Tab-separated table of C-alpha atoms and ligand atoms in Angstrom:
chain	number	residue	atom	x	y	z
N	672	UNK	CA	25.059	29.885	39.538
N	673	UNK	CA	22.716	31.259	37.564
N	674	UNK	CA	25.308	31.353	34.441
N	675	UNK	CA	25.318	27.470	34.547
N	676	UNK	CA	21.344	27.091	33.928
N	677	UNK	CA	21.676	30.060	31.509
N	678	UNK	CA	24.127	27.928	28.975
N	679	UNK	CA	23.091	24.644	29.857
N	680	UNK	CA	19.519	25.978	27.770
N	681	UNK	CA	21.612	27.082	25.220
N	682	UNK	CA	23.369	23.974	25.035
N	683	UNK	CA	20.066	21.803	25.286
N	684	UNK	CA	18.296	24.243	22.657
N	685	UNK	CA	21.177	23.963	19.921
N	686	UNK	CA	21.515	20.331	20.579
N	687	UNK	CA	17.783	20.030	18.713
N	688	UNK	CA	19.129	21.997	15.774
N	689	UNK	CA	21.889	18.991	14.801
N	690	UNK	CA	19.747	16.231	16.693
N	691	UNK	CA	19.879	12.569	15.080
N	692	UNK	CA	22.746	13.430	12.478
N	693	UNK	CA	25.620	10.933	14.410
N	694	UNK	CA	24.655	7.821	14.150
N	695	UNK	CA	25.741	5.474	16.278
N	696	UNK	CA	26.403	7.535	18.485
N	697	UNK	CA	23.954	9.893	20.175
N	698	UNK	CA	24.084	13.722	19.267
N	699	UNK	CA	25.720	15.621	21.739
N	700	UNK	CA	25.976	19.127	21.269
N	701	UNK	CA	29.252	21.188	24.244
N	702	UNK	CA	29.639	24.608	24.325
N	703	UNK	CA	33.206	26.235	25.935
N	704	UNK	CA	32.536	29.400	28.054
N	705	UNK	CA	35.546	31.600	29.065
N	706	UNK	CA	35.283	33.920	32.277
N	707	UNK	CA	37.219	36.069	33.976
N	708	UNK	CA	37.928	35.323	38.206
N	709	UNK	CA	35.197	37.039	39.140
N	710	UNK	CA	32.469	35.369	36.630
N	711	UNK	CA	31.472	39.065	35.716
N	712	UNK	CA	32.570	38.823	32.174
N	713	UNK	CA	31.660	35.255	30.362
N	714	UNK	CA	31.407	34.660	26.353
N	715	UNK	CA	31.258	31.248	24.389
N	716	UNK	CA	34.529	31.109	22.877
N	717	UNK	CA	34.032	27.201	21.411
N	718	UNK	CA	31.226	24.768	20.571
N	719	UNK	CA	31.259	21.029	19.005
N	720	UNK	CA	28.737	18.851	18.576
N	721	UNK	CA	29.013	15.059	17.491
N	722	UNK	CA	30.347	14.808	13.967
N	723	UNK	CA	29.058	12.135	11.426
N	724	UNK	CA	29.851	9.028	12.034
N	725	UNK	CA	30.107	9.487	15.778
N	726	UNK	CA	33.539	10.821	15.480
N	727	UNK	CA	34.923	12.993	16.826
N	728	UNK	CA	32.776	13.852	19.600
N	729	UNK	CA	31.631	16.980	20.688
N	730	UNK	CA	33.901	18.287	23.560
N	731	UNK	CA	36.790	16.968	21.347
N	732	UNK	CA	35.650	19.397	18.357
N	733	UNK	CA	34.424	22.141	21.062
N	734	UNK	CA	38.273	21.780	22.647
N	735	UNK	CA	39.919	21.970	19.590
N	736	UNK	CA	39.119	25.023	19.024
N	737	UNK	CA	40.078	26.913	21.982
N	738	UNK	CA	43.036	29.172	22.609
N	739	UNK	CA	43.513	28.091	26.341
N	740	UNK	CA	44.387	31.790	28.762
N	741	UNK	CA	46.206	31.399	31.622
N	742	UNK	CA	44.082	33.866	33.906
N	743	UNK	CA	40.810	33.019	32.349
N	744	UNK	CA	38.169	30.258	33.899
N	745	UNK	CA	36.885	27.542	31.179
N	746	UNK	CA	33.521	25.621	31.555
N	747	UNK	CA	32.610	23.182	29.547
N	748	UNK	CA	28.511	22.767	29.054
N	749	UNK	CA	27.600	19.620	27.406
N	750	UNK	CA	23.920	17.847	27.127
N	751	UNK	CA	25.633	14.625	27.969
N	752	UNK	CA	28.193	12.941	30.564
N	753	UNK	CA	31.589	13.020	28.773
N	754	UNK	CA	33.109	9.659	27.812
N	755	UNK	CA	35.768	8.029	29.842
N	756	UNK	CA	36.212	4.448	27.701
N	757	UNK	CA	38.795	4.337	25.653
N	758	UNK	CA	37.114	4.033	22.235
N	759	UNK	CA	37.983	4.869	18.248
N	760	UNK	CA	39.990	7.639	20.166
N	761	UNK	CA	41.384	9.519	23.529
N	762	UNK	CA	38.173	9.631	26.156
N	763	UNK	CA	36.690	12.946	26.465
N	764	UNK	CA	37.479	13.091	30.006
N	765	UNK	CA	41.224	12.894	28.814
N	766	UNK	CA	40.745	15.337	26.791
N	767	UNK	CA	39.480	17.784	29.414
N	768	UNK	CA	41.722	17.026	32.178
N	769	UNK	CA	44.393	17.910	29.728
N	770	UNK	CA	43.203	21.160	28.442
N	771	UNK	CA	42.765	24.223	31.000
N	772	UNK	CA	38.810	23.533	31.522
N	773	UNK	CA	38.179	23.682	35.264
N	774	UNK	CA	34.318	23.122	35.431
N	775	UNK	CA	32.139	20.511	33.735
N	776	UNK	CA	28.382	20.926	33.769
N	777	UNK	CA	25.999	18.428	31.954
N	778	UNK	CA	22.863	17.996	31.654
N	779	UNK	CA	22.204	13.827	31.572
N	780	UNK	CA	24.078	11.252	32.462
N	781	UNK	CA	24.988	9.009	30.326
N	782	UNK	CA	23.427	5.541	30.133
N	783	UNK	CA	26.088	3.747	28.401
N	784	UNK	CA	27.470	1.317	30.864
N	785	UNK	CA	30.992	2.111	30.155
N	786	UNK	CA	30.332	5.478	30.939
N	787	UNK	CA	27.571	6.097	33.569
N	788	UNK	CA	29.044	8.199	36.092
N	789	UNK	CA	32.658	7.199	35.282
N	790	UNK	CA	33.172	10.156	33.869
N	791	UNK	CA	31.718	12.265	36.446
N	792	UNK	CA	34.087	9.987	39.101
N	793	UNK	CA	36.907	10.635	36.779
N	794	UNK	CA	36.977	14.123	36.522
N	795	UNK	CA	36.272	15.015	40.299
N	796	UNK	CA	39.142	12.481	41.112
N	797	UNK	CA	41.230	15.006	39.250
N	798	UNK	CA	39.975	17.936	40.909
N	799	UNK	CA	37.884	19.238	38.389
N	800	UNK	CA	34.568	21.041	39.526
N	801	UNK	CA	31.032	18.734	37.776
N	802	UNK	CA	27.572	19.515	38.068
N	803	UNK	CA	25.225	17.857	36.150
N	804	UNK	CA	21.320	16.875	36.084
N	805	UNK	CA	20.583	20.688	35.563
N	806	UNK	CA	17.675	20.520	32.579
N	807	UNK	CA	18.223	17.082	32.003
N	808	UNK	CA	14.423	16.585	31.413
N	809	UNK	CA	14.761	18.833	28.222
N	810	UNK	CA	16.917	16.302	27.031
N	811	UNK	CA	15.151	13.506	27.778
N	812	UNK	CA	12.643	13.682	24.841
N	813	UNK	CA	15.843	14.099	22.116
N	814	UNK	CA	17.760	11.154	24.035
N	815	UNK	CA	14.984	8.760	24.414
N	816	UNK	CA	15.444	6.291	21.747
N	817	UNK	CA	19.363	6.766	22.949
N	818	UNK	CA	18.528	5.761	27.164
N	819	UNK	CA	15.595	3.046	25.593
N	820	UNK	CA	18.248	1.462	23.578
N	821	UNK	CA	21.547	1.610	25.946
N	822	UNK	CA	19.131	0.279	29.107
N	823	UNK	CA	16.343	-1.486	27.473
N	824	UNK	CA	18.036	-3.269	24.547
N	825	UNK	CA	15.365	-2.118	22.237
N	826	UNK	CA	14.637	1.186	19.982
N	827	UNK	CA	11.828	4.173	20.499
N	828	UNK	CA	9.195	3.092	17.954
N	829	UNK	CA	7.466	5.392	15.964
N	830	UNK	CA	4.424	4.343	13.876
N	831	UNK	CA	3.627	6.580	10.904
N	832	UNK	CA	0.311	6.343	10.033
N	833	UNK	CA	-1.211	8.381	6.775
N	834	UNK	CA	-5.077	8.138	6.765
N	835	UNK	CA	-8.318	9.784	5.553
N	836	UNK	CA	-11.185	10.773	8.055
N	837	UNK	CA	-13.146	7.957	8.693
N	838	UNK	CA	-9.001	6.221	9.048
N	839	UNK	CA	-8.776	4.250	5.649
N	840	UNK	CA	-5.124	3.904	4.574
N	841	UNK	CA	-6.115	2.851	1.047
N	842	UNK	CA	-9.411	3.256	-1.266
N	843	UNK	CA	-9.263	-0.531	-1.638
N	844	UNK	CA	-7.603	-3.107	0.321
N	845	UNK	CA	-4.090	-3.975	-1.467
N	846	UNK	CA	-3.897	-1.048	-3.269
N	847	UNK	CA	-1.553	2.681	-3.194
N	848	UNK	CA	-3.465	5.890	-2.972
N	849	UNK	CA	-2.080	9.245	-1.747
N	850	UNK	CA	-4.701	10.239	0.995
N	851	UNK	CA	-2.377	13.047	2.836
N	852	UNK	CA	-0.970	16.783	1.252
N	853	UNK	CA	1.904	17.449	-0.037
N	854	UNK	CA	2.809	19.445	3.573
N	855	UNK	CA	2.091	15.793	4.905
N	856	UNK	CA	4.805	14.603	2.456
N	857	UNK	CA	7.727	17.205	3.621
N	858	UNK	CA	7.102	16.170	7.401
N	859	UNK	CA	7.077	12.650	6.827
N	860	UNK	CA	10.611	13.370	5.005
N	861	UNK	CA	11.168	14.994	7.864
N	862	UNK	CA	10.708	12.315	10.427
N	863	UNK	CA	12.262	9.665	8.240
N	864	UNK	CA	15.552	12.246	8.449
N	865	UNK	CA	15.331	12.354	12.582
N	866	UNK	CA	14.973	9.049	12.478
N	867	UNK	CA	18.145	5.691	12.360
N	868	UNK	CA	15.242	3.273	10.378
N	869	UNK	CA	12.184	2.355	9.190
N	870	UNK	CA	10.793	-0.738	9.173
N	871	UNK	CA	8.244	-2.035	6.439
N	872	UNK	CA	6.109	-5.638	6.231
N	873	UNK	CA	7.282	-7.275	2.723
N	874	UNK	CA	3.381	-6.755	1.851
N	875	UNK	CA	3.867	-2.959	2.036
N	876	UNK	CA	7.480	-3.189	-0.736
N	877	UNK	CA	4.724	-5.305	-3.061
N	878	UNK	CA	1.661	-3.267	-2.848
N	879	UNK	CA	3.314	0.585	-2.374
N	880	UNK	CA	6.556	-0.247	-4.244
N	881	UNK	CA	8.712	2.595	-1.470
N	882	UNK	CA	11.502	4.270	-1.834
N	883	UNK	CA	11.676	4.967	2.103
N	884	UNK	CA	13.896	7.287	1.985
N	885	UNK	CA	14.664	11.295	2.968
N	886	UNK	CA	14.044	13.620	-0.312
N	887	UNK	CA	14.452	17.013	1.238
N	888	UNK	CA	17.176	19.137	-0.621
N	889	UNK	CA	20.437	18.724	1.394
N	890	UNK	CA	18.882	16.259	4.229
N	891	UNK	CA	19.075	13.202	1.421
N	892	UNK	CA	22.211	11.653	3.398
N	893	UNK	CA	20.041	11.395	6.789
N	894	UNK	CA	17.933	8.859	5.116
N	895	UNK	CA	17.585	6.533	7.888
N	896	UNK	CA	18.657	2.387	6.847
N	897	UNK	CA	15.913	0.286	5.582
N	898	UNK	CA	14.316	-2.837	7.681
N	899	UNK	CA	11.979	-5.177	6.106
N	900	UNK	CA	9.844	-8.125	7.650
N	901	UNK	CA	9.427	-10.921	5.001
N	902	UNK	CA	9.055	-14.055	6.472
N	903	UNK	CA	9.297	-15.664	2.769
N	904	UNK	CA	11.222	-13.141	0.712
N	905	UNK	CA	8.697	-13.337	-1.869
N	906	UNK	CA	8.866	-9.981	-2.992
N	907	UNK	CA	9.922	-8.337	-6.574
N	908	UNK	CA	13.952	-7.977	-5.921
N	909	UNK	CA	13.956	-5.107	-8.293
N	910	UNK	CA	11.595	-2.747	-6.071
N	911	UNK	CA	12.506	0.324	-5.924
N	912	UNK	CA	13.757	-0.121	-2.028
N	913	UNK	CA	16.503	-1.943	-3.056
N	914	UNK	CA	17.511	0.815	-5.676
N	915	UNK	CA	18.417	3.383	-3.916
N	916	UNK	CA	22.113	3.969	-2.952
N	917	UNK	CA	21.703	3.904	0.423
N	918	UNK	CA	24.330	2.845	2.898
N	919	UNK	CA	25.484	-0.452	4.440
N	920	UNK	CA	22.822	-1.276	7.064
N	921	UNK	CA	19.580	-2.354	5.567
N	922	UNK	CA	18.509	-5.351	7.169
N	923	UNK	CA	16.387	-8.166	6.240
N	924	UNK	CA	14.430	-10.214	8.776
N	925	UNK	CA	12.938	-13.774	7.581
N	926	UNK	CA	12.753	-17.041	7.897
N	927	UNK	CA	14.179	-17.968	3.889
N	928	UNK	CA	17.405	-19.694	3.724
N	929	UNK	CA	17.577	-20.010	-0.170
N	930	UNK	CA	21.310	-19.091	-0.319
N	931	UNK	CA	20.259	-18.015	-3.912
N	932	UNK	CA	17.522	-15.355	-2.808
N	933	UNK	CA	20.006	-13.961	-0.148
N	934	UNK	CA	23.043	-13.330	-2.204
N	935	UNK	CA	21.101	-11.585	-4.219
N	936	UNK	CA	19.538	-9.301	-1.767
N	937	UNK	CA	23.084	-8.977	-0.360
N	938	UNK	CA	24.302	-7.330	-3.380
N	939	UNK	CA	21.615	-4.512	-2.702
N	940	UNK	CA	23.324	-3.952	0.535
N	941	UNK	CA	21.360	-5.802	2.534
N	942	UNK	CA	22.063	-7.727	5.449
N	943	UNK	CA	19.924	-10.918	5.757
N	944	UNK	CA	18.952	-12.133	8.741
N	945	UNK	CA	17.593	-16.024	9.232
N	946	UNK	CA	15.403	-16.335	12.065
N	947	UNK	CA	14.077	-19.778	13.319
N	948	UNK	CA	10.501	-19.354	13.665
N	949	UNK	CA	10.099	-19.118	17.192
N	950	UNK	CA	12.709	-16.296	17.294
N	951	UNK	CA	10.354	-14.412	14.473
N	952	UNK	CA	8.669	-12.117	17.152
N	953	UNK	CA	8.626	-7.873	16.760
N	954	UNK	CA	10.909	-8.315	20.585
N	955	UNK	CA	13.450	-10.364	19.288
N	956	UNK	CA	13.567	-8.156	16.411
N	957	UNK	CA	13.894	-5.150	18.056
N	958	UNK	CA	16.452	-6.126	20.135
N	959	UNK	CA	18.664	-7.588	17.093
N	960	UNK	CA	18.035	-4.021	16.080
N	961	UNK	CA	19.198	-2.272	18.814
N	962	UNK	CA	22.497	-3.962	19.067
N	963	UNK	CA	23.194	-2.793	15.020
N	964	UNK	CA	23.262	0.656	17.099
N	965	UNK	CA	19.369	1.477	15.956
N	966	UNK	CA	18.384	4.259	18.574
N	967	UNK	CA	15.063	5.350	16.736
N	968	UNK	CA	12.786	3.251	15.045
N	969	UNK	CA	10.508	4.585	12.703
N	970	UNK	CA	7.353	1.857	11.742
N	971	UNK	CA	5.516	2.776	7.992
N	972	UNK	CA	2.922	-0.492	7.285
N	973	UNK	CA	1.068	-1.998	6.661
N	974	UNK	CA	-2.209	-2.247	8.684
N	975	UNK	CA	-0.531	-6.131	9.782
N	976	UNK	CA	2.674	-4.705	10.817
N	977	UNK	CA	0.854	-1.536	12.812
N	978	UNK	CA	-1.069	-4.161	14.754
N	979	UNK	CA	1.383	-6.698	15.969
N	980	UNK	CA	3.362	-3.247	17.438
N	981	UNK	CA	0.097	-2.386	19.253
N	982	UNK	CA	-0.844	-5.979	20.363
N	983	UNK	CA	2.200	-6.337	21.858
N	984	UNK	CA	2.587	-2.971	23.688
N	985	UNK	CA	5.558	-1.930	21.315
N	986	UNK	CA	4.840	1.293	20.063
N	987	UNK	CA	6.280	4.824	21.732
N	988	UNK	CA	4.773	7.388	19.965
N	989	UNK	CA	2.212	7.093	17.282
N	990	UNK	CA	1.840	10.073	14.447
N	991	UNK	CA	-1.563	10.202	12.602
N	992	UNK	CA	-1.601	12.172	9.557
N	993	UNK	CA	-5.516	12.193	8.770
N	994	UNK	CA	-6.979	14.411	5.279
N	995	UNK	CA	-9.806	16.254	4.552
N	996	UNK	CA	-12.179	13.260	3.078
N	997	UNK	CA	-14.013	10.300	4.217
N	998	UNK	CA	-13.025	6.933	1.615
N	999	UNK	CA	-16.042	4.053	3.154
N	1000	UNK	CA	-16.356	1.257	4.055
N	1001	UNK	CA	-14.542	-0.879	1.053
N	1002	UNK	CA	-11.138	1.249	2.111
N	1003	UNK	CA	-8.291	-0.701	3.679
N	1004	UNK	CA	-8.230	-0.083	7.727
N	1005	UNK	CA	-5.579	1.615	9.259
N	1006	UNK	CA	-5.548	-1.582	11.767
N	1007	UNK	CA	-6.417	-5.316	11.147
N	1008	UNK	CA	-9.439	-7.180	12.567
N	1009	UNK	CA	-6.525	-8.532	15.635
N	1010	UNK	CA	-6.001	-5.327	17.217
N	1011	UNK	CA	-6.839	-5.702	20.733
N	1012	UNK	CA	-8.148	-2.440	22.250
N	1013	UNK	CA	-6.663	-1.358	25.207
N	1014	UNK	CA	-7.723	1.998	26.787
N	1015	UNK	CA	-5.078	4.453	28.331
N	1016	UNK	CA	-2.227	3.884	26.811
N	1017	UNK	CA	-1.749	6.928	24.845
N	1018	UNK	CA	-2.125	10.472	25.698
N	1019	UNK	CA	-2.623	12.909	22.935
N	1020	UNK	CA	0.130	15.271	23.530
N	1021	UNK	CA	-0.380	17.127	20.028
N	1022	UNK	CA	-2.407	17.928	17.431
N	1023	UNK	CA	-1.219	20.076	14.486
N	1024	UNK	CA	-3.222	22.000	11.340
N	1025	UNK	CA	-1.139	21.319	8.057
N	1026	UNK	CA	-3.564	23.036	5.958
N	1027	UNK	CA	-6.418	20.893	5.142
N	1028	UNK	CA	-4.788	18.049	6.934
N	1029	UNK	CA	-4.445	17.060	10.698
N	1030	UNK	CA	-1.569	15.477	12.413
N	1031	UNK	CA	-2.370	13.637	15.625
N	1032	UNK	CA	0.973	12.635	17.654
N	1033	UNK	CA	0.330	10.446	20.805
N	1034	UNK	CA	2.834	9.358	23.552
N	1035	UNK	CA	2.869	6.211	25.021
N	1036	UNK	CA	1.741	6.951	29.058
N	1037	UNK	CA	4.812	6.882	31.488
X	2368	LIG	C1	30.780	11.992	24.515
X	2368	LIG	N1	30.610	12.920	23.525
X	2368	LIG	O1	29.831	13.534	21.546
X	2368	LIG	C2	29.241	11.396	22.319
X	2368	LIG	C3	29.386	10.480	23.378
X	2368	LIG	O2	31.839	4.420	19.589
X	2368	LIG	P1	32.487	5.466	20.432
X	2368	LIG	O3	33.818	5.085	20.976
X	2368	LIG	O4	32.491	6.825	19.781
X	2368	LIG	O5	31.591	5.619	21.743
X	2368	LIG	C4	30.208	5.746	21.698
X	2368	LIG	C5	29.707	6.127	23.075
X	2368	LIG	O6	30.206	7.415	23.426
X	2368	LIG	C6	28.204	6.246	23.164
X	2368	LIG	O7	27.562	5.033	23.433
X	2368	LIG	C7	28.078	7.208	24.357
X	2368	LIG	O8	28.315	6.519	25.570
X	2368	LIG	C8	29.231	8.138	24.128
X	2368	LIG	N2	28.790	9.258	23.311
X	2368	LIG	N3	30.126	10.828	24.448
X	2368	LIG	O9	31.536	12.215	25.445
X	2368	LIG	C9	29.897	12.679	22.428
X	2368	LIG	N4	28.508	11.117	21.219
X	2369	LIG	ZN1	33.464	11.436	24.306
């Protein structure tokens, strides 16, 4: 039915509006269409999307606010496969087979093993009519970090990379300089937003002293949760990372035991994890990640950190934000002297004029 494709776009198209703004839980945006027997009169009567938090989901808030007719026809369009595990509340699919909706049509299914075509089972077992797979590859760029973490064990990693023309990140090694515009600056806040956390070397919090966070009027609560690399915690513990009042997820990764060191970081609301050094690796880490619920990793520096991603085949998508002016040879390289070049495994798929700047965004190849 031609309907079906028709508000599955809508549904796929709104879901970008509210993208990234559930964590844990993946954004899912449901829209409730009422029709009369015939299909020849439809309108959207409902719509829900996943609150913040993660609860309640989306068909609960697109079902709560429905006046259920007796001679009407409900469908529920949703970018995901409703829940059927019992979790913080009633399953979706309870909800549904409850309520007077008699066709279910999604766009993905849903990865999470407690789900994964449950839910579909479920609600055909109760008569209910489900399609689903119609536009799912719309969804497939939103959900990635979502399917990467819930079958991979690991988070889509970004690497954020501001540079000048001839792709110096600095004028001189271990030093701060602004190289990008201030249009640079509003996207990057931007990203950081979309994104669950970014991940800095403990060289970066010493030499660029970051806030890391979101600083776009009314988007400051999506700053993502900070993650730091610092193998010896032998950083200034008043930096201005551990100022802001961000909320409880902010991990550490090292190898430092000092009890002392770690109580204090603690009371900045950060988590501390001890590694042993063998277990110090970028896939270990990324995995520990992705079980604190991390869907989408975003990766700002240094040149250290950028390389071990890349050496190790680690990196998803890779943003360039290049100016207008060349800085030498005596600049600090956007890469260290280890990078091992590999060819193909990137294809451009944009590049963007922010006025006198450039951004460059390459995909990792499928
Ligand atoms: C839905 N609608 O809006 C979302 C779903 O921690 P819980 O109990 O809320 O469950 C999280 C899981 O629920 C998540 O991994 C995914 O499988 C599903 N997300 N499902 O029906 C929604 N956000
Ligand atoms: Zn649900």
């Amino acid at each position: 039915m031609h309907l079906d494709s028709k508000y599955i776009k809508i549904t796929n198209f709104l879901q970008k509006k509210v993208h990234g703004t559930s964590f844990p839980n993946p954004t899912v945006f449901a829209l409730i269409v009422e029709s009369d027997k015939k299909f020849s009169s439809n309108r959207i009567v409902s719509f829900g999307f996943t609150q913040k938090g993660g609860r309640p989901h989306a068909e609960a808030v697109a079902i709560s606010n429905v006046k259920f007719l007796k001679n009407k026809i409900y469908t529920l369009y949703s970018t995901l496969e409703p829940c059927c595990h019992e979790g913080r509340e009633e399953s979706c699919v309870e909800k549904i087979i409850k309520s007077n909706i008699q066709r279910i049509i999604f766009s993905s299914k849903d990865p999470d093993k407690r789900v994964n075509g449950k839910g579909i089972k479920k609600l055909e077992r109760s008569g209910l009519k489900v399609k689903y797979n119609i536009f799912a590859d719309e969804i497939q760029n939103p959900y990635k970090g979502y399917i990467l973490n819930r079958k991979f064990n690991r988070p889509k990693v970004t690497l954020k990379v501001g540079c000048s023309m001839d792709s110096k990140i600095a004028v001189k090694r271990g030093q701060r300089d602004q190289i990008t515009n201030k249009i640079v600056k509003k996207i990057v806040h931007n990203i950081r937003s979309e994104n669950d956390a970014i991940l800095v070397g403990g060289n970066t919090i010493k030499i660029d002293n970051p806030d890391l966070n979101c600083r776009i009027p009314g988007l400051e609560n999506l700053s993502p949760y900070k993650v730091i690399l610092s193998k010896s915690l032998n950083f200034d513990s008043n930096s201005k990372i551990f100022k802001s009042k961000n909320r409880n997820l902010n991990i550490i990764f090292t190898l430092e035991s000092n009890l002392k060191k770690i109580k204090s970081l603690k009371s900045k609301c950060y988590k501390v994890v001890t590694l042993k050094e063998e277990d110090f690796n970028l896939s270990n880490i990324l995995s520990n990640l992705a079980k604190f619920g991390i869907c989408n990793l975003l990766v700002e520096g240094g040149s250290k950190i950028f390389t071990s991603f890349l050496n190790e085949g680690l990196v998803d998508q890779l943003i360039i934000f290049r100016s207008n002016f060349f800085i030498g040879p005596q600049g600090q390289e956007m890469f260290s002297d280890k990078l091992k070049l590999r060819q193909n495994f990137f294809v451009i798929t944009n590049v963007l004029n922010v006025q006198n700047n450039i951004m460059e965004i390459f995909d990792r190849k499928r």
